[in-house]
Amino acid sequence: MAAEPVVYGASERPPRGDYRRANADYTCAQDFAAYTAQDHDTYRRLYERQSALLPGLASEAFIAALPALGVKDRIPRFEEINERLYKATRWEIVAVPGLIPEVPFFTLLANRKFPVTDWIRTPEEFDYVVEPDIFHDLFGHVPLLFNPVFADYVQRYGQGGLKAHGLGACEMLSRLYWYTIEFGLIRERSGLRAYGAGILSSSGELPYSVQSPEPQRLPLQLERTMRTRYKIDTYQQTYFVIDSFEQLFDLTAADFTPIYERLRGQPEFAANAAEATEPAMA
């Protein structure tokens, strides 16, 4: 059966990406020859801008791993990254045409394969792109896959996702992904730092998440996180903070089934709900 496009959130706009190239598992070959000089220049400028912002804002582990991506002045070839990544943590990146459904996504993660969108934003979208593109996926996500503990957490998340799908609990689990892998903060020796890909690939949200007094920052707690809605079109109003990747890995060792059952029917927290405020039943 041919791969079908995935609609992002509540958007009515057809997703970008040529899904006709995709295999049944939604992976495809990286069409490196299709990138234009402008595409490579967009990647170079994005990399240059974002890497300059990292000191004092990004986690030490991320900064240490970033050089493993390799070339900065053009879009990297996935096989070049995989030569280093597989040796480091037994992970690989695979190309996908865009957003993919839950089960193929979880299955890839569970098998230590990270899906990377192979198209890049246009120059007009330099500051913001609705769907994750190759820069977000490579720059934001892939460096921490060189970290053994974080890489194991992402695999565990994929394994848990397959189970959550069978239990009808993907929405609750997706919030954990959002508030850790995409928008997580970590408290290091040098202070609060970002490790989530959505923050690290955003020139605006990186300083906002770490330095602004506006958002609230709560210690990561599974049930609170799974009950908290999130924003896809603005900076986050709530961030969850961990003390280490080991803590994150250990938190997800338990069977989530009792948590899902306990949370079913409970009211959700708004994205900006105060820490001490218990939401009222609708």
Tab-separated table of C-alpha atoms in Angstrom:
chain	number	residue	atom	x	y	z
A	1	MET	CA	0.000	0.000	0.000
A	2	ALA	CA	1.338	3.415	-0.938
A	3	ALA	CA	2.309	5.886	1.778
A	4	GLU	CA	-0.249	8.610	2.353
A	5	PRO	CA	0.509	12.205	3.433
A	6	VAL	CA	-0.090	13.193	7.034
A	7	VAL	CA	-1.976	16.380	7.899
A	8	TYR	CA	-0.199	18.447	10.541
A	9	GLY	CA	-2.434	19.290	13.487
A	10	ALA	CA	-5.619	21.069	12.435
A	11	SER	CA	-4.134	22.433	9.230
A	12	GLU	CA	-6.190	22.098	6.066
A	13	ARG	CA	-3.139	22.712	3.888
A	14	PRO	CA	-1.826	19.557	2.209
A	15	PRO	CA	1.494	18.571	3.740
A	16	ARG	CA	4.635	19.309	1.806
A	17	GLY	CA	6.748	16.492	0.479
A	18	ASP	CA	6.485	13.984	-2.344
A	19	TYR	CA	4.985	10.895	-0.711
A	20	ARG	CA	5.028	9.049	-4.022
A	21	ARG	CA	8.736	8.450	-3.356
A	22	ALA	CA	8.053	6.748	-0.025
A	23	ASN	CA	8.184	3.056	0.693
A	24	ALA	CA	5.505	1.319	2.732
A	25	ASP	CA	7.340	2.259	5.937
A	26	TYR	CA	7.451	5.905	4.773
A	27	THR	CA	11.211	5.950	4.276
A	28	CYS	CA	12.708	7.040	0.984
A	29	ALA	CA	16.082	7.761	-0.552
A	30	GLN	CA	17.572	11.163	0.123
A	31	ASP	CA	17.410	12.847	-3.279
A	32	PHE	CA	20.646	14.736	-2.796
A	33	ALA	CA	20.933	15.713	-6.445
A	34	ALA	CA	17.638	17.598	-6.203
A	35	TYR	CA	19.010	20.197	-3.780
A	36	THR	CA	19.743	23.504	-5.441
A	37	ALA	CA	22.543	25.945	-4.668
A	38	GLN	CA	19.898	28.028	-2.901
A	39	ASP	CA	18.902	25.047	-0.752
A	40	HIS	CA	22.483	24.494	0.347
A	41	ASP	CA	22.899	28.210	1.046
A	42	THR	CA	19.724	28.243	3.154
A	43	TYR	CA	21.069	25.363	5.227
A	44	ARG	CA	24.442	27.084	5.604
A	45	ARG	CA	22.881	30.340	6.773
A	46	LEU	CA	20.539	28.561	9.192
A	47	TYR	CA	23.413	26.552	10.656
A	48	GLU	CA	25.598	29.639	10.973
A	49	ARG	CA	22.904	31.692	12.709
A	50	GLN	CA	21.773	28.977	15.085
A	51	SER	CA	25.202	27.701	16.103
A	52	ALA	CA	26.221	31.257	17.066
A	53	LEU	CA	23.350	31.368	19.572
A	54	LEU	CA	24.193	28.131	21.393
A	55	PRO	CA	26.775	29.225	24.020
A	56	GLY	CA	25.073	29.833	27.342
A	57	LEU	CA	21.718	28.584	26.047
A	58	ALA	CA	22.132	25.021	24.715
A	59	SER	CA	23.001	21.983	26.780
A	60	GLU	CA	26.655	21.035	27.070
A	61	ALA	CA	25.920	17.613	25.598
A	62	PHE	CA	24.346	19.158	22.517
A	63	ILE	CA	27.199	21.599	21.934
A	64	ALA	CA	29.711	18.789	22.336
A	65	ALA	CA	27.883	16.561	19.836
A	66	LEU	CA	27.064	19.153	17.170
A	67	PRO	CA	30.374	18.808	15.257
A	68	ALA	CA	29.468	15.158	14.607
A	69	LEU	CA	26.941	16.392	12.024
A	70	GLY	CA	29.896	17.142	9.788
A	71	VAL	CA	29.719	19.732	7.024
A	72	LYS	CA	28.228	23.143	7.838
A	73	ASP	CA	28.289	24.853	4.466
A	74	ARG	CA	25.880	22.526	2.678
A	75	ILE	CA	23.168	19.975	3.367
A	76	PRO	CA	24.918	16.804	4.580
A	77	ARG	CA	24.519	13.448	2.924
A	78	PHE	CA	22.721	11.106	5.297
A	79	GLU	CA	25.151	8.265	4.669
A	80	GLU	CA	28.026	10.487	5.818
A	81	ILE	CA	26.305	11.132	9.141
A	82	ASN	CA	25.355	7.486	9.527
A	83	GLU	CA	28.965	6.361	9.304
A	84	ARG	CA	29.659	8.284	12.517
A	85	LEU	CA	26.277	7.876	14.209
A	86	TYR	CA	26.092	4.100	13.933
A	87	LYS	CA	29.571	3.723	15.400
A	88	ALA	CA	28.642	6.013	18.300
A	89	THR	CA	25.223	4.685	19.380
A	90	ARG	CA	24.036	2.163	16.777
A	91	TRP	CA	21.484	4.689	15.483
A	92	GLU	CA	20.866	5.663	11.859
A	93	ILE	CA	18.939	8.451	10.202
A	94	VAL	CA	16.536	7.644	7.377
A	95	ALA	CA	14.932	10.007	4.897
A	96	VAL	CA	11.170	10.580	4.876
A	97	PRO	CA	9.130	12.908	2.626
A	98	GLY	CA	7.560	14.736	5.579
A	99	LEU	CA	5.410	13.988	8.591
A	100	ILE	CA	4.551	10.311	8.969
A	101	PRO	CA	1.834	8.443	10.923
A	102	GLU	CA	2.269	7.304	14.505
A	103	VAL	CA	2.908	3.592	14.007
A	104	PRO	CA	5.626	3.955	11.325
A	105	PHE	CA	7.186	6.739	13.392
A	106	PHE	CA	7.242	4.696	16.600
A	107	THR	CA	8.465	1.624	14.726
A	108	LEU	CA	11.434	3.488	13.282
A	109	LEU	CA	12.410	4.885	16.681
A	110	ALA	CA	12.037	1.490	18.336
A	111	ASN	CA	14.524	0.154	15.770
A	112	ARG	CA	16.980	3.026	16.338
A	113	LYS	CA	16.186	4.756	13.062
A	114	PHE	CA	15.383	8.462	13.205
A	115	PRO	CA	13.198	9.844	10.380
A	116	VAL	CA	14.582	13.041	8.855
A	117	THR	CA	12.518	15.116	6.431
A	118	ASP	CA	14.631	15.529	3.320
A	119	TRP	CA	13.274	18.858	1.993
A	120	ILE	CA	14.355	22.295	3.193
A	121	ARG	CA	12.366	25.459	3.760
A	122	THR	CA	12.335	28.297	1.238
A	123	PRO	CA	14.252	31.529	1.892
A	124	GLU	CA	10.891	33.200	2.620
A	125	GLU	CA	10.449	30.732	5.519
A	126	PHE	CA	13.913	31.331	6.894
A	127	ASP	CA	12.680	32.418	10.336
A	128	TYR	CA	9.737	30.044	10.678
A	129	VAL	CA	8.452	26.958	8.893
A	130	VAL	CA	5.189	25.239	9.849
A	131	GLU	CA	6.323	21.658	9.317
A	132	PRO	CA	9.706	20.296	10.412
A	133	ASP	CA	12.231	20.408	7.596
A	134	ILE	CA	15.693	18.953	7.146
A	135	PHE	CA	17.353	21.708	9.146
A	136	HIS	CA	15.065	21.232	12.144
A	137	ASP	CA	15.507	17.464	12.059
A	138	LEU	CA	19.265	17.385	11.475
A	139	PHE	CA	20.405	20.334	13.581
A	140	GLY	CA	17.784	19.993	16.312
A	141	HIS	CA	17.436	16.243	16.769
A	142	VAL	CA	20.415	14.342	15.448
A	143	PRO	CA	23.330	15.658	17.574
A	144	LEU	CA	21.892	14.239	20.811
A	145	LEU	CA	21.482	10.839	19.159
A	146	PHE	CA	25.268	10.687	19.544
A	147	ASN	CA	24.710	10.772	23.322
A	148	PRO	CA	24.244	7.158	24.487
A	149	VAL	CA	21.780	7.872	27.301
A	150	PHE	CA	19.596	10.206	25.284
A	151	ALA	CA	19.720	7.855	22.296
A	152	ASP	CA	18.464	5.031	24.504
A	153	TYR	CA	15.643	7.272	25.771
A	154	VAL	CA	14.466	7.974	22.230
A	155	GLN	CA	14.409	4.256	21.452
A	156	ARG	CA	12.480	3.591	24.655
A	157	TYR	CA	10.007	6.287	23.640
A	158	GLY	CA	9.431	4.535	20.309
A	159	GLN	CA	8.848	1.211	22.043
A	160	GLY	CA	6.429	2.890	24.432
A	161	GLY	CA	4.684	4.583	21.530
A	162	LEU	CA	3.811	1.265	19.917
A	163	LYS	CA	2.302	0.122	23.200
A	164	ALA	CA	0.467	3.423	23.709
A	165	HIS	CA	-1.047	3.119	20.237
A	166	GLY	CA	-2.558	-0.203	21.194
A	167	LEU	CA	-3.945	1.324	24.390
A	168	GLY	CA	-5.380	4.420	22.713
A	169	ALA	CA	-3.035	6.639	24.707
A	170	CYS	CA	-0.949	8.309	21.998
A	171	GLU	CA	-2.163	11.806	22.825
A	172	MET	CA	-0.903	11.499	26.400
A	173	LEU	CA	2.427	10.069	25.297
A	174	SER	CA	2.828	12.666	22.545
A	175	ARG	CA	2.906	15.349	25.235
A	176	LEU	CA	5.915	13.685	26.795
A	177	TYR	CA	7.680	13.805	23.401
A	178	TRP	CA	6.711	17.438	22.965
A	179	TYR	CA	7.933	18.567	26.366
A	180	THR	CA	11.174	16.550	26.314
A	181	ILE	CA	12.508	15.685	22.864
A	182	GLU	CA	11.072	18.802	21.217
A	183	PHE	CA	10.907	21.448	23.954
A	184	GLY	CA	12.831	20.108	26.938
A	185	LEU	CA	15.058	22.090	29.285
A	186	ILE	CA	17.830	20.707	31.488
A	187	ARG	CA	19.455	22.167	34.598
A	188	GLU	CA	23.215	21.818	34.277
A	189	ARG	CA	26.152	22.928	36.418
A	190	SER	CA	26.297	26.181	34.479
A	191	GLY	CA	22.548	26.848	34.716
A	192	LEU	CA	19.362	26.260	32.775
A	193	ARG	CA	19.920	25.052	29.219
A	194	ALA	CA	17.855	23.764	26.270
A	195	TYR	CA	18.046	20.265	24.831
A	196	GLY	CA	14.761	20.037	22.887
A	197	ALA	CA	15.031	20.146	19.101
A	198	GLY	CA	12.194	22.624	18.650
A	199	ILE	CA	14.063	25.085	20.848
A	200	LEU	CA	17.547	24.416	19.525
A	201	SER	CA	16.519	24.955	15.897
A	202	SER	CA	14.638	28.219	16.634
A	203	SER	CA	16.505	31.513	16.804
A	204	GLY	CA	13.682	33.103	18.790
A	205	GLU	CA	12.626	30.360	21.175
A	206	LEU	CA	16.156	29.421	22.225
A	207	PRO	CA	16.826	32.625	24.201
A	208	TYR	CA	13.153	32.916	25.189
A	209	SER	CA	12.952	29.456	26.742
A	210	VAL	CA	16.092	29.885	28.838
A	211	GLN	CA	16.098	33.587	29.707
A	212	SER	CA	12.603	35.052	29.484
A	213	PRO	CA	10.626	35.578	32.718
A	214	GLU	CA	7.345	34.940	30.874
A	215	PRO	CA	7.004	31.138	30.687
A	216	GLN	CA	6.752	28.896	33.706
A	217	ARG	CA	9.336	26.163	34.154
A	218	LEU	CA	8.309	23.079	36.106
A	219	PRO	CA	10.236	19.970	37.158
A	220	LEU	CA	9.401	17.135	34.784
A	221	GLN	CA	6.725	14.916	36.281
A	222	LEU	CA	5.118	12.316	34.051
A	223	GLU	CA	1.465	12.736	34.954
A	224	ARG	CA	1.578	16.543	34.953
A	225	THR	CA	3.327	16.484	31.581
A	226	MET	CA	0.856	14.019	30.046
A	227	ARG	CA	-2.058	16.201	31.144
A	228	THR	CA	-0.612	19.440	29.722
A	229	ARG	CA	-1.710	20.675	26.312
A	230	TYR	CA	0.796	22.510	24.136
A	231	LYS	CA	1.047	25.187	21.466
A	232	ILE	CA	2.234	24.475	17.942
A	233	ASP	CA	2.094	28.037	16.600
A	234	THR	CA	3.642	30.137	19.409
A	235	TYR	CA	6.476	29.886	21.889
A	236	GLN	CA	5.691	27.490	24.716
A	237	GLN	CA	4.097	28.913	27.848
A	238	THR	CA	5.224	25.984	30.002
A	239	TYR	CA	8.532	24.124	29.934
A	240	PHE	CA	9.467	21.027	31.913
A	241	VAL	CA	12.971	20.759	33.340
A	242	ILE	CA	15.127	17.675	33.964
A	243	ASP	CA	18.378	17.392	35.916
A	244	SER	CA	20.039	14.846	33.635
A	245	PHE	CA	19.381	12.529	30.716
A	246	GLU	CA	19.774	9.644	33.145
A	247	GLN	CA	16.822	11.006	35.104
A	248	LEU	CA	14.775	11.172	31.911
A	249	PHE	CA	15.678	7.606	30.979
A	250	ASP	CA	14.888	6.284	34.461
A	251	LEU	CA	11.535	8.097	34.582
A	252	THR	CA	10.392	6.200	31.511
A	253	ALA	CA	11.436	2.759	32.704
A	254	ALA	CA	8.076	2.025	34.327
A	255	ASP	CA	5.030	0.558	32.604
A	256	PHE	CA	2.865	3.533	31.643
A	257	THR	CA	-0.354	1.493	31.455
A	258	PRO	CA	-1.462	2.340	35.036
A	259	ILE	CA	-0.702	6.017	34.377
A	260	TYR	CA	-2.826	6.046	31.234
A	261	GLU	CA	-5.704	4.407	33.079
A	262	ARG	CA	-5.403	6.838	35.970
A	263	LEU	CA	-5.391	9.866	33.672
A	264	ARG	CA	-8.325	8.876	31.449
A	265	GLY	CA	-11.176	11.262	32.026
A	266	GLN	CA	-9.142	13.617	34.189
A	267	PRO	CA	-9.174	17.300	33.194
A	268	GLU	CA	-6.232	18.628	31.205
A	269	PHE	CA	-3.972	21.514	32.024
A	270	ALA	CA	-3.942	24.434	29.618
A	271	ALA	CA	-0.588	25.198	28.040
A	272	ASN	CA	-0.189	28.146	30.404
A	273	ALA	CA	-1.817	26.648	33.531
A	274	ALA	CA	-0.163	27.702	36.788
A	275	GLU	CA	1.738	25.011	38.656
A	276	ALA	CA	-0.553	24.994	41.670
A	277	THR	CA	-3.795	25.234	39.702
A	278	GLU	CA	-5.739	22.019	39.309
A	279	PRO	CA	-7.936	22.265	36.205
A	280	ALA	CA	-11.673	22.086	36.663
A	281	MET	CA	-13.731	19.427	34.950
A	282	ALA	CA	-15.387	20.736	31.797
